[in-house]
mmCIF file of C-alpha atoms in Angstrom:
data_model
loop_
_atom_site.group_PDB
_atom_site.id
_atom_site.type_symbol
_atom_site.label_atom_id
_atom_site.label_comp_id
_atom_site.label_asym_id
_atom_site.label_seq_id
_atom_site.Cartn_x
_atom_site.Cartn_y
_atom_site.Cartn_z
ATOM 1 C CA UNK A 260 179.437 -82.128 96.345
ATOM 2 C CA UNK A 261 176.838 -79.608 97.057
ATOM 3 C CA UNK A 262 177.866 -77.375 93.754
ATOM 4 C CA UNK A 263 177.098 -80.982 92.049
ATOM 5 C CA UNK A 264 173.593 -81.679 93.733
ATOM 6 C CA UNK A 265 172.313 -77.791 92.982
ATOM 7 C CA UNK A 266 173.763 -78.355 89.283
ATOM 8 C CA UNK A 267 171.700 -81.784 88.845
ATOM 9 C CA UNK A 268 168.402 -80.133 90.383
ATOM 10 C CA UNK A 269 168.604 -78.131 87.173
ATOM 11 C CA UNK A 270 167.969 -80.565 84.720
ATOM 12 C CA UNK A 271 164.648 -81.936 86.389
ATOM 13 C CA UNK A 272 162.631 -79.748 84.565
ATOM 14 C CA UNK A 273 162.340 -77.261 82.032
ATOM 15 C CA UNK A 274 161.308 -74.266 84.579
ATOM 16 C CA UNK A 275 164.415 -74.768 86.889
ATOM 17 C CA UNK A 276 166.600 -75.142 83.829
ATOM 18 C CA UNK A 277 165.351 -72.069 82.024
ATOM 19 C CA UNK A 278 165.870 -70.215 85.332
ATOM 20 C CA UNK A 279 169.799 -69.668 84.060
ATOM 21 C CA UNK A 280 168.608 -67.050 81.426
ATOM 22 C CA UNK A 281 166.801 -63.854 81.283
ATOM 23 C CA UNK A 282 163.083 -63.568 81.286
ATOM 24 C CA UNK A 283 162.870 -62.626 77.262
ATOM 25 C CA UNK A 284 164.884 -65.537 76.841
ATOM 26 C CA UNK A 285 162.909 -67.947 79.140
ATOM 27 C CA UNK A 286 159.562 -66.973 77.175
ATOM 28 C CA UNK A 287 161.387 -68.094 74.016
ATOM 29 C CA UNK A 288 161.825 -71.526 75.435
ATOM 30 C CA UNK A 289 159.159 -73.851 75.003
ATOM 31 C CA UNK A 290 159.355 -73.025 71.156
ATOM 32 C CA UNK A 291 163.205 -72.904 70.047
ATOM 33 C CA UNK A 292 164.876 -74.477 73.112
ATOM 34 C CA UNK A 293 165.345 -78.038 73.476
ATOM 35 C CA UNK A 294 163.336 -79.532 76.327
ATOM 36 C CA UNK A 295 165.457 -80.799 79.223
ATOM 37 C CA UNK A 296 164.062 -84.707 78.464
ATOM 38 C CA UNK A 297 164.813 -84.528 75.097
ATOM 39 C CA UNK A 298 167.982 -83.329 75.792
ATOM 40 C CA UNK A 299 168.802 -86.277 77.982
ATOM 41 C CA UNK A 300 167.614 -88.923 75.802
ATOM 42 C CA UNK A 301 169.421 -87.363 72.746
ATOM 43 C CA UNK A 302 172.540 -87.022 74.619
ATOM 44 C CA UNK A 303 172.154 -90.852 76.097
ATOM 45 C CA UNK A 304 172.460 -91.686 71.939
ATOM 46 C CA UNK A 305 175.307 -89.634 70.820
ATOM 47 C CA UNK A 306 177.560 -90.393 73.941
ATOM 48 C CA UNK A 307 180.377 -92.479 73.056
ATOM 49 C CA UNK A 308 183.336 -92.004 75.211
ATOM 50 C CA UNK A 309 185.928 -89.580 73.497
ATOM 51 C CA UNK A 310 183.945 -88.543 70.789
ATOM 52 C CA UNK A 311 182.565 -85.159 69.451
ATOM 53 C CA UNK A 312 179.178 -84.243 69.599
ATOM 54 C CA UNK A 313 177.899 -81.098 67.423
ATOM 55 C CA UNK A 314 175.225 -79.465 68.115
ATOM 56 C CA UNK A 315 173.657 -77.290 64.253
ATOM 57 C CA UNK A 316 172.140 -74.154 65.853
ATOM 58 C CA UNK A 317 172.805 -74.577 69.537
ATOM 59 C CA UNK A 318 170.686 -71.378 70.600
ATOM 60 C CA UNK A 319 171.385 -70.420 74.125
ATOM 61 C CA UNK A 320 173.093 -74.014 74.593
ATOM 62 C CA UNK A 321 170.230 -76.076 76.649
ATOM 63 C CA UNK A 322 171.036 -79.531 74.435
ATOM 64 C CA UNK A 323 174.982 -79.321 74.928
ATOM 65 C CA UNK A 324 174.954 -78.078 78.732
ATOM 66 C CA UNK A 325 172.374 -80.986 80.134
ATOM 67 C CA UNK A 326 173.928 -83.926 77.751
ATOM 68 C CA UNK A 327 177.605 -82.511 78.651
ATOM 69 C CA UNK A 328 176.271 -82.523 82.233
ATOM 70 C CA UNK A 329 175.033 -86.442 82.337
ATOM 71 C CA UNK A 330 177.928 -87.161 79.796
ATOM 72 C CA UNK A 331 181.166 -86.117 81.012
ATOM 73 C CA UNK A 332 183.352 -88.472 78.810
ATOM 74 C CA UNK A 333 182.025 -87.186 75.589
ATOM 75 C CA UNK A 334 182.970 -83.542 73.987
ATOM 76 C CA UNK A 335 179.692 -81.605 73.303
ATOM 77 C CA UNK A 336 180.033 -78.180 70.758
ATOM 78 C CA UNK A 337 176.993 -76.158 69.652
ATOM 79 C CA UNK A 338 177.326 -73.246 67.163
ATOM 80 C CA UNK A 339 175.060 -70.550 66.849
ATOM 81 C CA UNK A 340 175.145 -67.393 64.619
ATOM 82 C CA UNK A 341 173.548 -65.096 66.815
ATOM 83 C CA UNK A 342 175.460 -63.256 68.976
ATOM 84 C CA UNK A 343 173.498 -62.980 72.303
ATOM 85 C CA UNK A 344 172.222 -66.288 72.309
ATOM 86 C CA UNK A 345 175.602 -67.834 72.166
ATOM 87 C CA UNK A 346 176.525 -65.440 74.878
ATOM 88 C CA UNK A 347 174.096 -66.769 77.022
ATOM 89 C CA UNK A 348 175.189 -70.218 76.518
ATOM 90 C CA UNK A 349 178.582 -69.370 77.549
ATOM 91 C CA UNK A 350 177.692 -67.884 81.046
ATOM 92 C CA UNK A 351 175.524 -71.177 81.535
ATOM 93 C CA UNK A 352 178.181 -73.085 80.798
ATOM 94 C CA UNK A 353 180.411 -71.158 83.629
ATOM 95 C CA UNK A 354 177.343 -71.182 85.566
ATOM 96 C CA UNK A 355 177.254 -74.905 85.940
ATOM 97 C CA UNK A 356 180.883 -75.530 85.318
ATOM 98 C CA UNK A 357 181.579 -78.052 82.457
ATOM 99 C CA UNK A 358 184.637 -78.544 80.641
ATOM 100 C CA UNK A 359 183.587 -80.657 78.237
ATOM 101 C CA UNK A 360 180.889 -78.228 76.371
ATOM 102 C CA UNK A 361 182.133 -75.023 74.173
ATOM 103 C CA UNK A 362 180.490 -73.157 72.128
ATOM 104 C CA UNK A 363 181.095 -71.053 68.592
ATOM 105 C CA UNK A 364 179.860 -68.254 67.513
ATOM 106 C CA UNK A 365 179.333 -68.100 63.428
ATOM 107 C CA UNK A 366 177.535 -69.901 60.740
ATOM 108 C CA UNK A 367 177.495 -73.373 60.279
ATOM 109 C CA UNK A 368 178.735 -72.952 56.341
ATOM 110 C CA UNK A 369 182.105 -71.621 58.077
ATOM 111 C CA UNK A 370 182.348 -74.641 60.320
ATOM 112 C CA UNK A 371 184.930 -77.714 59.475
ATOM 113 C CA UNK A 372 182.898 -80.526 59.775
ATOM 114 C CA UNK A 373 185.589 -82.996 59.582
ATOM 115 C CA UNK A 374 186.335 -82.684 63.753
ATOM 116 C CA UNK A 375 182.758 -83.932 64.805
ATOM 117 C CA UNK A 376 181.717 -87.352 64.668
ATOM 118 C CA UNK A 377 178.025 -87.227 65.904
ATOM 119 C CA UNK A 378 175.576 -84.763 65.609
ATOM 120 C CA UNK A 379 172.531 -83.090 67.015
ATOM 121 C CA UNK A 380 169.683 -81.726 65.179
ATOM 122 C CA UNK A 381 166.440 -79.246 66.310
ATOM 123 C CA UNK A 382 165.459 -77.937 62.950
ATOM 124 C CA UNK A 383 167.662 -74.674 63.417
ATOM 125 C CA UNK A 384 166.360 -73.343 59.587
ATOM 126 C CA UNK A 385 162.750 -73.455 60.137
ATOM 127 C CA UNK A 386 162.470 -69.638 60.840
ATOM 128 C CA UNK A 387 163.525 -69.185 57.167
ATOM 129 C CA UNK A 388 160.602 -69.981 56.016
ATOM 130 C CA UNK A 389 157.927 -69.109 58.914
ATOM 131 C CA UNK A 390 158.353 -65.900 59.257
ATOM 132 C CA UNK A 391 156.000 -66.588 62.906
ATOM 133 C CA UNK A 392 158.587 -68.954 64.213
ATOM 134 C CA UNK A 393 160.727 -65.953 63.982
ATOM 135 C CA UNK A 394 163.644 -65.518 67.487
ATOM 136 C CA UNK A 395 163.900 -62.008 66.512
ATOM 137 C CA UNK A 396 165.359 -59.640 63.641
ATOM 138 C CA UNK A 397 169.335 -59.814 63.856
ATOM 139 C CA UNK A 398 169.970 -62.830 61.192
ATOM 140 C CA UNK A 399 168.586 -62.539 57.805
ATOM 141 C CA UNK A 400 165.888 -65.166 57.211
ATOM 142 C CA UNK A 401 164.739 -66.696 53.447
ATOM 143 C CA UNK A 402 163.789 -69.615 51.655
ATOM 144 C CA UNK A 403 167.033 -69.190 50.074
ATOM 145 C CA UNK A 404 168.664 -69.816 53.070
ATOM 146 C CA UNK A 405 166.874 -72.445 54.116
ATOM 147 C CA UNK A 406 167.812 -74.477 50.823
ATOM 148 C CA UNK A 407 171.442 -73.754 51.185
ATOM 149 C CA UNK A 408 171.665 -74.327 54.634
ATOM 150 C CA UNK A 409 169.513 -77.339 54.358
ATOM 151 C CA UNK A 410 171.952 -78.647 50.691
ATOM 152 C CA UNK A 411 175.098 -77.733 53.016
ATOM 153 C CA UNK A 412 174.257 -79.910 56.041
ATOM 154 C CA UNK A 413 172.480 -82.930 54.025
ATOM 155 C CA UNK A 414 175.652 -82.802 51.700
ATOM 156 C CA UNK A 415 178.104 -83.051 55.123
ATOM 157 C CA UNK A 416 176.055 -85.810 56.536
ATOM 158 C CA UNK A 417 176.731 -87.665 53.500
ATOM 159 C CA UNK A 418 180.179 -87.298 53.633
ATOM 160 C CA UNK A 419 180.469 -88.501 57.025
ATOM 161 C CA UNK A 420 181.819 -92.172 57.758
ATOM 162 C CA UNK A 421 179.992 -95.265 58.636
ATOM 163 C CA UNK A 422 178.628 -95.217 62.104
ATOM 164 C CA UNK A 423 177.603 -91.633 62.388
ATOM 165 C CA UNK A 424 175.140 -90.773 64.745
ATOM 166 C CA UNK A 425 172.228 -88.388 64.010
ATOM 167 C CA UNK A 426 169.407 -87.256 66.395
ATOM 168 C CA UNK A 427 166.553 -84.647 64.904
ATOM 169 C CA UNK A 428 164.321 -83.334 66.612
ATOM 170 C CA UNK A 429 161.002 -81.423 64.734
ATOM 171 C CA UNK A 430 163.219 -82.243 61.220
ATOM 172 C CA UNK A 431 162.076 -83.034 58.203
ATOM 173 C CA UNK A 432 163.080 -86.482 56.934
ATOM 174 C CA UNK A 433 164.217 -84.684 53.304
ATOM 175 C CA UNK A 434 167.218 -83.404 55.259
ATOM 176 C CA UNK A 435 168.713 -86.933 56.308
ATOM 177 C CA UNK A 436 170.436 -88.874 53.499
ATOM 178 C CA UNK A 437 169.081 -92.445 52.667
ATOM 179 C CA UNK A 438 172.229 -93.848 53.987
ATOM 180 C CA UNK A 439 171.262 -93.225 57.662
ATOM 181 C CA UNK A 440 169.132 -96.052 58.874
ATOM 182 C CA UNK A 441 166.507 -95.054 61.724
ATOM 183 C CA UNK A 442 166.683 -96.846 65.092
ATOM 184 C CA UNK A 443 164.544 -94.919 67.294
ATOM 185 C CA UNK A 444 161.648 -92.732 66.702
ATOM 186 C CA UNK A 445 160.016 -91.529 69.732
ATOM 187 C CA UNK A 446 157.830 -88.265 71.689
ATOM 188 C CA UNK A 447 155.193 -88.860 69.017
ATOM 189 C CA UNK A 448 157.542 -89.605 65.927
ATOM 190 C CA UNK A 449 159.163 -86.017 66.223
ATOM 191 C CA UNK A 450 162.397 -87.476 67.906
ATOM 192 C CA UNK A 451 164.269 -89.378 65.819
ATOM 193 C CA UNK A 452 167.900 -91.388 66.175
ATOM 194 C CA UNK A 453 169.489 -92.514 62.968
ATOM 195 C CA UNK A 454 173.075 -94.326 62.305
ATOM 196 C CA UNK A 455 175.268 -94.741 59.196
ATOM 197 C CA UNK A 456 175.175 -97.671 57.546
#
């Protein structure tokens, strides 16, 4: 009980959340990590009880770990191509203890889509083409990449069945296919929750 009530004081705010990581990784938050509210009111959408959730460039893991926490009946996965930042998410996972959050390390183009129903979305290809937005200098960054990777995940949305869920947050609308109808569009228009028709 008391392991419980220190984990839920975490996800009050951003601060006592971000206290999990390293300094150099706390100073990246307020630009690449998904705030704590967000996080709650994306998760709130995309739980459905024994589904999977997938989070597209999961960074050190903030979405997945508080929506896992307030959403124990739902499967949460984030992948993440850089090494240390998916190594972070896994000791803040053990940290807090959750069973239903993992984590993989590798590129989205590698991943088989076909095993997640719902999915979450903070712009995880922006850096490719703002070189300021940059986390740091282990991943190549391009336009190029941001096309492909853009093409690859618009492509798998549209393959997905009827009643997918989608939340993006800070995404361009270009990147969601005309099939998903928006339902929710909220924090001044930059959160957005769209279903499958």
């Amino acid at each position: 009980m008391l392991n419980e009530l220190l984990n839920s004081s975490l996800f009050r705010h951003d601060n006592a959340f971000d206290d999990l990581y390293p300094e150099h990784i706390q100073e990246l938050s307020q630009m690449h990590w998904t705030p704590v509210d967000i996080a709650k009111k994306a998760g709130e959408f995309l739980s459905i009880p024994n589904t999977r959730v997938l989070d597209i460039g999961s960074g050190v893991g903030k979405f997945c770990i508080t929506a896992g926490f307030f959403h124990p009946e739902t499967s949460f996965c984030g992948i993440e191509q850089r090494e240390e930042l998916y190594t972070f998410a896994e000791i803040a996972k053990a940290e807090i203890e959750l069973s239903n959050v993992n984590f993989i390390h590798g590129n989205l183009t590698e991943l088989d889509f076909k095993d997640y129903d719902h999915f979450y979305f903070y712009n995880p290809f922006y850096e490719n083409i703002e070189p300021d937005s940059r986390i740091d200098y282990t991943v190549k960054t391009s336009f190029e990449l941001y096309d492909l990777y853009s093409r690859f995940v618009y492509q798998m949305l549209e393959e997905k069945p009827s009643e997918t869920r989608l939340v993006t947050f800070h995404a361009p609308d270009t990147q969601v296919p005309p099939g998903y109808q928006l339902v929710n569009n909220s924090y001044s228009r930059v959160l957005k929750m769209w279903i499958k028709e």
